[in-house]
Structures are given as C-alpha cells and as structure tokens.
C-alpha cells in the first residue's frame, strides 16, 4: 500500500515535470548561434515548438526541452543565423529565368544552336522559347545569328531570344509567322528588321522592331506561373532565403494574379518562403476599398504595400539626375511615367497612405530620390499621425543634402549591394567622382540613422544572399579592379550587413516582432552555413554554402539530401 502511494506520487511528479517542460518539436544543438538579438547576441542551441522558437541558450539549457519525439539537428559547430529576408525581388521573373535557356556564355554558333535545341526538347509543343542573353561578339566570326541557324532545332515552338543588352532579339520562322513579319513589312519608327541581300528578314529585330514579336507572345498561363514560382521557391530555399518582398513590375496588373497563385501554393503547403507583395500604386484602390492595410495577411503571405516608379536605371541612362550624365552632357535622365503629372502621383500616395497602405518607390538618380522625398513630405503634411514606414527602393545616387531628409522622414533605404560591385565597374565614368562618392552609400545612410533593408532585385541580380553580404562588406568590383573596395569608406561590417538582411528587411515589412532575429517567441526561420562568415576572410564569403534552411520550424533545404521539402506533412 505504502509502495503504491510512492509510485503514484512519483508518477504525479513526473507528470508535473512533463507539463512544466513540454517537449520541443525541434532542437538544434552544438551551433554557433548569431541571434541578431541584442539581449542575447550568441548562443549554442535553440528549441522550436510548432513554427516558433521557444528557447535560445546553451546546449544544457535547451537540452531540458528534448523529449522522445524531438527531432535533433547536431550543427557540428557551424554558424546558425536568422533566415535571410530579400526586401526586393521579382520572384516570378526569377523562376522563369531559372528555366530559360542561357546563351550569354556561348563561344560559338554551334554551342548557341545546341543549347536552344536542348531547351526546345524540354519545352511543351507550341510554348514560346524566350530568354537567352546571347552576345555575338563572343563568337568568331562575330556575326548576328539568323533564323536559319535555329529553325531546324525548334520545329514545334516559336522562339524569340533576346540579345544580352535587350536591344535586339532573334526570332525563328514560326515566331515571325505569328507576328506577320515578312519581306514586305516596313521597319517601324525607332526599329530595324535586319534583312538579307534579297530583303528577307533574317530573324533579328532591333529596338522598336522587337515589339512586332513581343506583342504576339501570350501572357503567362496559370501553369507556367505556378511552375516558375515552384522553381523560385526551391531556389530560395537552397540559398537560405526564408522571406521575400515581391515588387510589382512597371505598373503591370500581374501582382494580383501572382497573389492568387501564391495563395494556391500556401493552401497546398508548397509555399516554403514567406512573401510580402507590393502591387502597383495605380491600383491602390483595389487594396484600399476592402480595407487592406500594410502587412495584412498571414505569416506566409502578406499584402498591403504599393510599388511606384520615379525613374529608370543608370545602365540605360534613364536614372533621373539634377545634372547631366558626365559622359553624355545633353542627358539628365527621365522622370518616370507614373510621376507625370506629379499632382496625380501625390494624390495616389496621399490617399493610399491615409488608407494605411505602405509606399515603396523605385528611385535611382539623385533628382528622382529628391522628388520622392518631396512627395513623402507632402503626404506626411496631409495625413498627420499615421503609423507608416515609407520606403525608397534602390536609393542609389544620393544628393548630399538628402541623407538628412531621408532620416528625418524615417524613410527605409531598400538597397541591393550586389549592384555596387557590378555597376561599380563603370558608374564613375558615367556620373563622375563626386556623385559616385554618394553611390550605394550604405555607411553614410547608417551614420545618418537611416534604416537599411537588403535585397537583390532578383532576377536583375543574383538571389544569393552571401554574394550580397560579400558585396556590402568588400565593395570589390566584379572586374577585380578594386580589391580593397570601390569607395571603401562605404563598406559595412559583416554584422551590419547581416542585420540589414534580417532585422532590417523585417522592419521594412513591419515584421520585426515576428522575425529577423533568433529570439524566443519569433518564427523559427533559420539558416545553417558551411563557414563562419564573421571570422573568415571577407573575400571568401561569396563561396559560403547554405547547409540547411528551416522555415517555421520545418526543414525546407538540406544540402546533404540536395532536395527541397514542402511545408505540408
Ligand atoms: Zn526591381
């Protein structure tokens, strides 16, 4: 009898113990944890229940949460970081690019034709073959390609393959037929139909002549869009990107179609990257009329932002500056279409802000940035007391006077450091030393107390976050000419770069309480890296690999198994 009471008391005690310490679903142990949380900057282990982090501490502290059903990952001393949050992507374009034919590095027409033939074999009959980025100057002789080269390998598909600069494309005969382009078609204004000695089109269409084919290419089908998203999700998981902020393209209506497709993937458990979508400002009423405010939605899919465009790009000399381009004295760039007239965009922005929507505006040249700051100033005056987080996307070339205004209006600089090592090869020739000194000026932004959010603008630049961290930390241009950094005074530390990519990007989407650091209570979005980027030579950061990616407590990428997982099980 006495014995039974002891047993009962023992079982009762065990039960109490079990109740006070519920078992974790996942424990990651023996890690070098960089938390991004000032309250506890480093740790050895974390525990996860459901999709949330419940404990961060030493191996021993976290070990007490280990139960019989707990999945344990031994990190073997590797670095564990909060997941990367890419604050500016074109996710569907990126997914399409992954599956399109790559021609830029072909060194002969034979190779060019062979790759197009391979692409044709895996493309469903009748579907367009696009992409390419060919560059005939890499071939000998460096002649423009012709439709006769590619017709035999593309019997069942129209093809329109772009030159790397976007100023020309090669159509096959099927594409020309669909476009109705014949020997009788006149060159359109601003364009050239390249012709042979008999006057027949060769397939190459330059500038405005490209529109003749572009306009007959059908919009993406639902299946193509889903396929592109699945490819992009898989790729993001493999790179440790656990959240993306999906930016509208040029005022198109596609963002709403994209949201619908993301919604389907969410429902089927396939959405393994968290997405925040910014449709076009011109459609602001579509969100406002049903009461959508900034960051509305679930942890995996949010809307409530708006994307505007104030100018073009430095590469195409359409970025809008106060002074002319140094190497083109009659050109100062162009104020974007959406900004004309300014009264209309001011009206849209003011009403959208009053509705609680978040404004994200593409501005690259100093005058475009200044113009957006003027507009934001007007919005603040019109709508007092709103909780808002203005953003300027790119914020590439700053006027000296505008750093302080940026800070004062509390505008987030949503920047893409990879561009600094890419454009840095030629930007100074185009805009001169003085303006180049305030280009991708990440250090100056931080010195002024401006919030930085990091991203890539994928598919314009590579999605790999480690390449972006490398770029921000080294500023070593891709041509190898600035090994100690292009405007090295603007370099960031690795900690600052990772913080901009995690907490900074989370702040830019109103999610800093939900993610961005490894903190108990936050979403369990973490990445395990092959090397400690805080201690290795910064030049090697670009080669670091992602070993595991975990989103909401679930493993979505494991380098050992080279496979991606869905979040449904
Ligand atoms: Zn973009």
XYZ file of C-alpha atoms and ligand atoms in Angstrom:
570
model
C 0.000 0.000 0.000
C 2.722 2.400 1.032
C 4.644 1.335 -2.054
C 1.687 2.151 -4.317
C 1.453 5.652 -2.839
C 5.116 6.219 -3.540
C 4.603 5.091 -7.134
C 1.582 7.357 -7.515
C 3.477 10.294 -6.077
C 6.336 9.566 -8.427
C 4.038 9.407 -11.473
C 2.351 12.626 -10.355
C 5.715 14.351 -10.059
C 6.766 13.087 -13.498
C 3.510 14.353 -14.919
C 4.084 17.792 -13.386
C 7.574 17.834 -14.804
C 6.261 16.919 -18.234
C 3.658 19.661 -18.032
C 6.088 22.353 -16.939
C 8.563 21.439 -19.686
C 6.742 20.481 -22.869
C 8.954 18.646 -25.340
C 10.321 20.605 -28.282
C 9.482 19.541 -31.832
C 12.974 20.501 -32.955
C 16.249 21.166 -31.191
C 19.332 22.490 -32.977
C 22.331 21.868 -30.802
C 26.137 22.449 -30.939
C 25.674 25.520 -33.136
C 27.449 28.824 -33.181
C 24.250 30.864 -32.984
C 24.380 34.513 -34.035
C 20.958 35.663 -32.882
C 20.793 39.266 -34.083
C 19.118 39.906 -30.718
C 20.951 42.483 -28.600
C 19.533 40.906 -25.409
C 21.415 37.663 -26.151
C 23.781 38.032 -29.145
C 25.167 34.488 -29.168
C 24.105 31.005 -28.084
C 24.760 27.295 -28.693
C 21.325 25.867 -29.218
C 17.702 26.632 -29.973
C 14.432 24.797 -29.428
C 11.300 25.058 -31.558
C 7.685 24.155 -30.866
C 5.335 24.382 -33.843
C 6.557 27.239 -36.020
C 8.073 29.279 -33.162
C 11.389 29.466 -31.364
C 10.792 28.678 -27.671
C 14.310 28.666 -26.259
C 17.727 30.059 -27.111
C 20.669 29.225 -24.874
C 23.478 26.846 -24.038
C 23.288 23.184 -25.061
C 22.390 22.310 -21.465
C 19.706 24.968 -21.171
C 17.987 23.823 -24.351
C 18.525 20.127 -23.710
C 15.851 20.037 -20.990
C 13.262 20.579 -23.749
C 14.337 17.450 -25.574
C 11.670 14.747 -25.443
C 11.229 11.334 -27.033
C 9.641 12.807 -30.182
C 12.005 15.760 -30.562
C 13.883 15.940 -33.840
C 17.504 16.880 -33.141
C 19.899 18.552 -35.546
C 23.541 18.481 -34.479
C 25.015 21.618 -36.092
C 28.609 20.423 -35.504
C 29.793 23.876 -34.555
C 28.507 25.588 -37.701
C 27.061 29.096 -37.819
C 23.291 29.458 -37.360
C 21.744 32.756 -38.484
C 18.240 34.162 -38.749
C 16.911 33.405 -42.270
C 17.689 35.948 -44.973
C 14.843 38.266 -45.979
C 15.238 39.660 -49.508
C 13.474 43.040 -49.444
C 13.185 43.408 -53.229
C 12.623 40.584 -55.703
C 10.804 39.828 -58.942
C 10.116 36.258 -57.933
C 8.181 35.018 -60.958
C 10.693 36.513 -63.409
C 13.428 34.877 -61.367
C 11.720 31.486 -61.558
C 11.219 31.885 -65.311
C 14.876 32.798 -65.740
C 15.974 29.627 -63.929
C 14.178 27.530 -66.526
C 15.008 29.576 -69.612
C 17.910 28.913 -71.951
C 21.232 30.570 -71.004
C 23.191 31.733 -74.041
C 25.370 34.537 -72.708
C 28.466 32.390 -72.239
C 28.261 30.579 -75.586
C 31.511 30.955 -77.508
C 30.346 29.634 -80.888
C 27.209 29.449 -83.013
C 27.340 25.630 -82.706
C 27.025 25.884 -78.933
C 24.318 28.547 -79.332
C 22.270 26.245 -81.576
C 22.867 23.168 -79.412
C 21.580 24.872 -76.247
C 18.484 26.194 -77.997
C 17.827 22.666 -79.293
C 18.072 21.235 -75.759
C 15.676 23.871 -74.461
C 13.220 23.074 -77.275
C 13.229 19.386 -76.284
C 12.064 20.176 -72.744
C 9.538 22.845 -73.737
C 5.932 21.724 -74.341
C 4.912 21.882 -78.004
C 3.691 25.327 -79.049
C 5.064 27.129 -75.978
C 7.368 30.094 -76.612
C 11.104 29.755 -76.035
C 12.456 33.009 -74.596
C 15.352 34.474 -72.641
C 18.886 33.829 -73.780
C 21.021 36.957 -73.447
C 23.216 35.994 -76.416
C 26.234 38.089 -77.325
C 27.568 37.519 -80.836
C 30.784 39.424 -80.089
C 31.929 36.275 -78.228
C 31.750 34.183 -81.430
C 34.122 34.074 -84.397
C 33.196 35.473 -86.758
C 31.061 37.807 -84.605
C 28.056 37.767 -86.960
C 24.454 38.270 -85.873
C 22.641 34.906 -85.678
C 19.860 34.063 -88.149
C 16.572 32.170 -88.065
C 18.069 29.582 -90.453
C 20.504 28.578 -87.687
C 17.786 27.772 -85.160
C 14.772 26.708 -87.275
C 15.959 23.063 -87.560
C 16.208 22.691 -83.739
C 12.920 24.470 -82.945
C 10.397 22.671 -85.175
C 7.497 22.798 -82.688
C 7.974 26.090 -80.845
C 8.047 29.771 -81.658
C 11.280 31.272 -80.300
C 12.301 34.838 -79.533
C 15.725 35.050 -77.906
C 16.993 38.347 -76.598
C 20.440 39.853 -77.003
C 22.089 40.456 -73.602
C 21.547 44.243 -73.781
C 17.831 43.910 -74.518
C 18.172 45.994 -77.696
C 17.765 43.121 -80.154
C 16.127 39.696 -80.384
C 16.347 36.688 -82.689
C 13.025 35.218 -83.839
C 12.700 31.841 -85.568
C 10.453 31.423 -88.617
C 7.486 30.284 -86.510
C 7.715 33.470 -84.413
C 7.973 35.713 -87.491
C 4.971 33.937 -88.994
C 2.862 34.512 -85.853
C 3.975 38.165 -85.828
C 3.177 38.566 -89.530
C 6.681 39.862 -90.272
C 7.626 39.351 -93.958
C 9.883 40.922 -96.565
C 7.063 43.424 -97.145
C 6.921 44.615 -93.503
C 8.407 48.124 -93.239
C 10.820 48.984 -90.432
C 8.776 50.587 -87.623
C 9.871 54.026 -86.346
C 12.795 53.541 -83.962
C 13.372 49.936 -85.045
C 15.133 47.823 -87.667
C 14.140 44.494 -89.225
C 17.521 43.063 -90.209
C 17.312 41.670 -93.796
C 19.420 39.526 -96.102
C 20.579 40.525 -99.606
C 17.142 39.593 -101.030
C 15.349 41.758 -98.467
C 14.022 38.826 -96.389
C 14.030 39.183 -92.595
C 16.967 37.268 -91.040
C 15.122 36.925 -87.723
C 16.986 39.676 -85.857
C 14.771 42.576 -84.800
C 16.280 45.682 -83.262
C 14.776 48.107 -80.721
C 11.192 49.099 -81.620
C 11.014 46.269 -84.181
C 11.093 43.800 -81.269
C 7.558 44.922 -80.376
C 6.296 43.254 -83.573
C 7.027 39.878 -81.950
C 6.653 40.829 -78.272
C 3.017 41.757 -78.769
C 2.052 38.298 -80.072
C 3.663 36.410 -77.162
C 0.777 35.291 -74.944
C 0.765 36.204 -71.240
C 1.955 33.520 -68.815
C -0.522 30.704 -68.349
C -1.554 29.761 -64.827
C 0.530 26.585 -65.062
C 3.598 28.472 -66.271
C 3.257 30.926 -63.385
C 2.939 28.137 -60.801
C 5.890 26.316 -62.351
C 8.020 29.491 -62.172
C 7.024 30.063 -58.541
C 7.858 26.483 -57.556
C 11.295 26.809 -59.172
C 11.865 30.146 -57.421
C 10.781 28.718 -54.045
C 13.113 25.759 -54.426
C 15.987 28.041 -55.363
C 15.293 30.470 -52.489
C 15.288 27.580 -50.002
C 18.659 26.367 -51.301
C 20.113 29.846 -50.716
C 18.763 30.401 -47.193
C 16.212 32.999 -48.290
C 13.277 32.491 -45.921
C 11.301 35.656 -46.786
C 10.961 37.744 -49.932
C 9.280 41.032 -50.722
C 7.731 40.754 -54.155
C 7.779 44.021 -56.090
C 5.433 44.927 -58.921
C 6.910 45.266 -62.419
C 6.348 48.529 -64.247
C 2.789 49.105 -63.154
C 1.513 45.772 -64.527
C -1.643 44.092 -63.200
C 0.232 40.817 -62.709
C 0.708 41.269 -58.961
C -2.891 40.281 -58.235
C -2.583 37.179 -60.405
C 0.645 36.410 -58.535
C -1.111 36.763 -55.166
C -3.737 34.269 -56.296
C -1.047 31.787 -57.326
C 0.842 32.259 -54.032
C -2.467 31.639 -52.264
C -2.842 28.310 -54.038
C 0.687 27.282 -53.084
C 0.033 28.341 -49.490
C -3.042 26.148 -49.372
C -1.225 23.137 -50.801
C 1.650 23.563 -48.323
C 4.137 24.396 -51.069
C 4.887 27.977 -50.030
C 8.268 27.479 -48.334
C 9.328 31.143 -48.462
C 7.333 33.906 -46.757
C 6.089 36.504 -49.243
C 5.045 40.159 -48.915
C 3.585 41.532 -52.147
C 3.623 45.162 -53.357
C 1.201 45.660 -56.305
C 1.234 48.803 -58.474
C 0.407 52.211 -56.954
C -2.001 52.822 -59.858
C -4.165 50.019 -58.406
C -4.062 51.355 -54.832
C -7.855 51.445 -54.609
C -8.129 47.690 -55.165
C -6.498 47.080 -51.796
C -7.894 50.164 -50.024
C -11.541 49.525 -50.907
C -11.641 46.250 -48.982
C -9.745 47.671 -46.029
C -6.355 46.042 -46.625
C -3.641 47.853 -44.631
C 0.128 47.404 -44.612
C 1.377 43.880 -43.804
C -2.121 42.386 -43.918
C -2.267 38.590 -44.072
C -0.676 35.507 -42.575
C 2.916 34.789 -41.643
C 3.446 33.225 -45.102
C 1.548 35.616 -47.368
C 1.022 39.326 -46.803
C -0.093 42.259 -48.916
C -0.706 45.938 -48.193
C 2.253 47.610 -49.876
C 2.351 49.580 -53.128
C 5.155 49.961 -55.640
C 5.768 53.127 -57.655
C 8.479 54.096 -60.141
C 10.142 57.511 -60.153
C 12.764 56.901 -62.877
C 14.678 54.275 -64.886
C 18.191 52.898 -64.409
C 21.804 54.024 -64.595
C 22.625 51.284 -67.141
C 20.054 52.584 -69.630
C 20.841 56.255 -68.782
C 17.266 56.830 -67.696
C 18.035 57.384 -63.971
C 16.918 60.979 -63.293
C 19.662 63.392 -62.119
C 19.948 67.094 -61.252
C 22.995 67.380 -63.534
C 23.652 65.734 -66.901
C 25.493 62.421 -67.237
C 29.229 63.126 -67.175
C 29.751 61.278 -70.456
C 26.508 62.483 -72.079
C 26.147 66.239 -71.374
C 22.747 66.636 -73.054
C 21.075 63.916 -70.963
C 19.992 64.105 -67.299
C 17.742 61.041 -67.431
C 13.967 60.895 -67.262
C 11.292 61.311 -64.622
C 9.182 58.129 -64.831
C 5.765 57.936 -66.478
C 3.977 57.324 -63.168
C 5.369 60.653 -61.864
C 3.785 62.670 -64.648
C 1.984 64.729 -63.660
C 3.317 64.923 -60.078
C -0.103 66.041 -58.869
C -1.584 62.642 -59.789
C 1.046 60.527 -58.013
C 0.866 62.873 -54.983
C -2.857 62.284 -54.886
C -2.484 58.478 -55.165
C 0.211 58.393 -52.483
C -1.744 60.613 -50.099
C -4.928 58.571 -50.388
C -3.083 55.245 -50.200
C -1.192 56.391 -47.097
C -4.436 57.564 -45.498
C -5.831 54.083 -46.156
C -2.914 52.565 -44.214
C -1.058 51.141 -47.214
C 2.756 51.179 -47.366
C 4.545 53.175 -50.090
C 7.621 51.665 -51.780
C 9.031 53.844 -54.560
C 11.760 52.959 -57.051
C 14.175 55.925 -57.279
C 17.751 55.688 -58.561
C 19.026 59.105 -59.720
C 19.541 61.916 -57.159
C 16.746 64.030 -58.606
C 14.302 61.123 -58.629
C 15.132 60.419 -54.962
C 14.715 64.100 -54.081
C 11.385 64.212 -55.872
C 10.138 61.186 -53.916
C 11.268 62.754 -50.631
C 9.284 65.885 -51.610
C 6.227 63.721 -52.277
C 6.617 61.869 -48.975
C 6.919 65.242 -47.180
C 3.601 66.296 -48.729
C 1.989 63.007 -47.680
C 3.104 63.491 -44.056
C 1.661 67.020 -44.050
C -1.644 65.784 -45.447
C -2.032 62.755 -43.135
C -0.827 63.555 -39.627
C -0.304 60.823 -37.074
C -0.308 57.759 -39.334
C 1.783 54.745 -38.412
C 3.795 54.407 -41.610
C 7.108 53.202 -42.996
C 7.989 54.863 -46.275
C 10.498 53.086 -48.472
C 12.703 54.116 -51.347
C 13.774 51.168 -53.473
C 17.390 51.273 -54.736
C 18.225 54.803 -53.417
C 21.381 54.526 -55.494
C 22.718 58.006 -56.154
C 22.093 60.428 -53.304
C 22.289 64.217 -53.322
C 24.409 65.292 -50.304
C 21.518 67.306 -48.859
C 19.096 64.383 -48.887
C 20.661 61.986 -46.354
C 19.346 64.133 -43.501
C 15.888 64.362 -45.101
C 15.859 60.595 -45.572
C 16.453 60.160 -41.832
C 14.058 62.898 -40.778
C 11.171 61.394 -42.768
C 12.231 57.961 -41.451
C 12.384 56.536 -44.980
C 13.769 52.998 -45.265
C 16.589 52.628 -47.810
C 15.797 49.312 -49.545
C 19.124 48.688 -51.273
C 20.836 45.986 -53.380
C 24.563 45.872 -52.584
C 25.423 43.480 -55.428
C 24.780 46.361 -57.840
C 27.675 48.242 -56.240
C 30.200 45.620 -57.320
C 28.551 45.228 -60.722
C 27.778 48.864 -61.748
C 30.856 49.968 -59.806
C 32.916 48.862 -62.823
C 31.627 51.740 -64.954
C 29.435 54.042 -62.832
C 32.148 56.623 -62.179
C 32.748 57.201 -65.907
C 29.047 57.817 -66.308
C 28.370 60.166 -63.366
C 31.817 61.428 -62.252
C 33.726 61.089 -58.988
C 31.658 63.421 -56.810
C 28.316 61.727 -57.482
C 29.920 58.273 -57.384
C 31.107 59.031 -53.831
C 27.435 59.100 -52.735
C 26.515 55.974 -54.711
C 25.399 52.846 -52.792
C 26.359 54.952 -49.763
C 25.418 52.383 -47.124
C 27.803 53.725 -44.454
C 26.534 57.275 -44.871
C 22.954 56.016 -44.537
C 23.785 54.238 -41.266
C 25.676 57.280 -39.975
C 22.514 59.320 -40.502
C 20.411 56.758 -38.628
C 18.572 55.560 -41.739
C 17.072 52.045 -41.631
C 18.693 49.806 -44.246
C 16.917 46.795 -45.769
C 18.908 44.462 -48.031
C 17.780 42.697 -51.169
C 18.875 41.766 -54.667
C 16.278 42.851 -57.249
C 16.450 39.230 -58.482
C 16.196 38.400 -61.444
C 18.078 41.612 -62.272
C 20.907 40.409 -59.980
C 21.685 37.033 -58.341
C 19.447 35.937 -55.439
C 22.360 34.528 -53.393
C 22.409 36.481 -50.074
C 26.020 35.567 -49.370
C 27.039 37.303 -52.576
C 25.155 40.373 -51.358
C 26.816 40.268 -47.928
C 30.179 39.864 -49.698
C 29.396 42.895 -51.883
C 28.413 45.126 -48.949
C 31.453 44.126 -46.925
C 34.153 44.172 -49.640
C 32.785 46.523 -52.346
C 35.249 44.659 -54.574
C 34.003 45.275 -58.132
C 33.491 42.224 -60.356
C 36.290 43.283 -62.716
C 38.850 42.812 -59.939
C 39.971 46.435 -60.203
C 39.024 47.472 -56.649
C 40.203 44.636 -54.400
C 40.188 46.958 -51.378
C 36.771 48.304 -52.197
C 35.191 50.808 -54.527
C 34.684 53.874 -52.282
C 35.869 51.716 -49.363
C 34.671 54.243 -46.761
C 31.149 52.965 -47.570
C 31.922 49.339 -46.638
C 29.831 47.724 -43.893
C 30.893 45.156 -41.314
C 29.588 41.602 -41.705
C 27.353 42.147 -38.644
C 25.853 45.305 -40.163
C 25.248 43.537 -43.480
C 23.567 40.523 -41.864
C 21.481 42.790 -39.661
C 20.259 44.765 -42.714
C 19.359 41.441 -44.395
C 17.416 40.097 -41.408
C 16.084 42.681 -38.915
C 16.414 45.500 -41.456
C 14.301 43.739 -44.057
C 11.834 42.560 -41.392
C 11.425 46.170 -40.242
C 10.821 47.213 -43.858
C 7.739 44.942 -43.906
C 6.507 45.709 -40.332
C 7.581 42.231 -39.155
C 10.435 42.945 -36.734
C 8.441 41.495 -33.846
C 7.784 38.279 -35.787
C 11.129 37.558 -37.447
C 14.589 38.949 -38.195
C 16.346 37.551 -35.116
C 16.673 34.275 -33.232
C 14.546 35.186 -30.236
C 12.100 33.097 -28.191
C 8.584 33.747 -29.484
C 9.627 34.577 -33.039
C 9.071 32.450 -36.130
C 11.643 29.657 -36.417
C 13.277 30.794 -39.677
C 16.986 29.960 -39.510
C 19.869 29.002 -41.789
C 22.937 26.894 -41.086
C 26.049 27.957 -43.040
C 29.133 25.999 -44.076
C 31.507 28.624 -42.627
C 31.585 31.347 -40.013
C 31.234 34.487 -42.134
C 32.122 36.646 -39.124
C 35.616 35.203 -38.847
C 36.687 34.095 -42.356
C 38.425 36.326 -44.887
C 35.592 38.514 -46.278
C 36.757 37.695 -49.823
C 35.616 34.102 -49.158
C 32.080 34.959 -48.023
C 30.823 34.606 -51.603
C 31.787 30.899 -51.600
C 29.977 30.016 -48.361
C 27.189 27.450 -48.772
C 23.867 27.041 -47.041
C 23.735 23.641 -45.345
C 20.193 23.770 -44.033
C 17.266 26.155 -44.334
C 14.447 25.987 -41.802
C 11.223 27.934 -42.217
C 8.647 27.908 -39.439
C 10.469 25.026 -37.774
C 10.448 22.853 -40.896
C 13.464 21.819 -42.887
C 12.986 23.162 -46.429
C 16.554 22.675 -47.686
C 19.210 20.179 -46.714
C 22.449 20.239 -48.695
C 23.133 16.572 -47.891
C 19.937 15.447 -49.490
C 20.024 18.109 -52.214
C 16.313 18.394 -52.030
C 13.641 20.769 -51.078
C 10.665 19.910 -48.928
C 7.142 21.232 -48.770
C 5.736 22.583 -45.521
C 2.833 20.123 -45.669
C 3.130 16.781 -43.958
Zn 13.070 45.766 -59.029
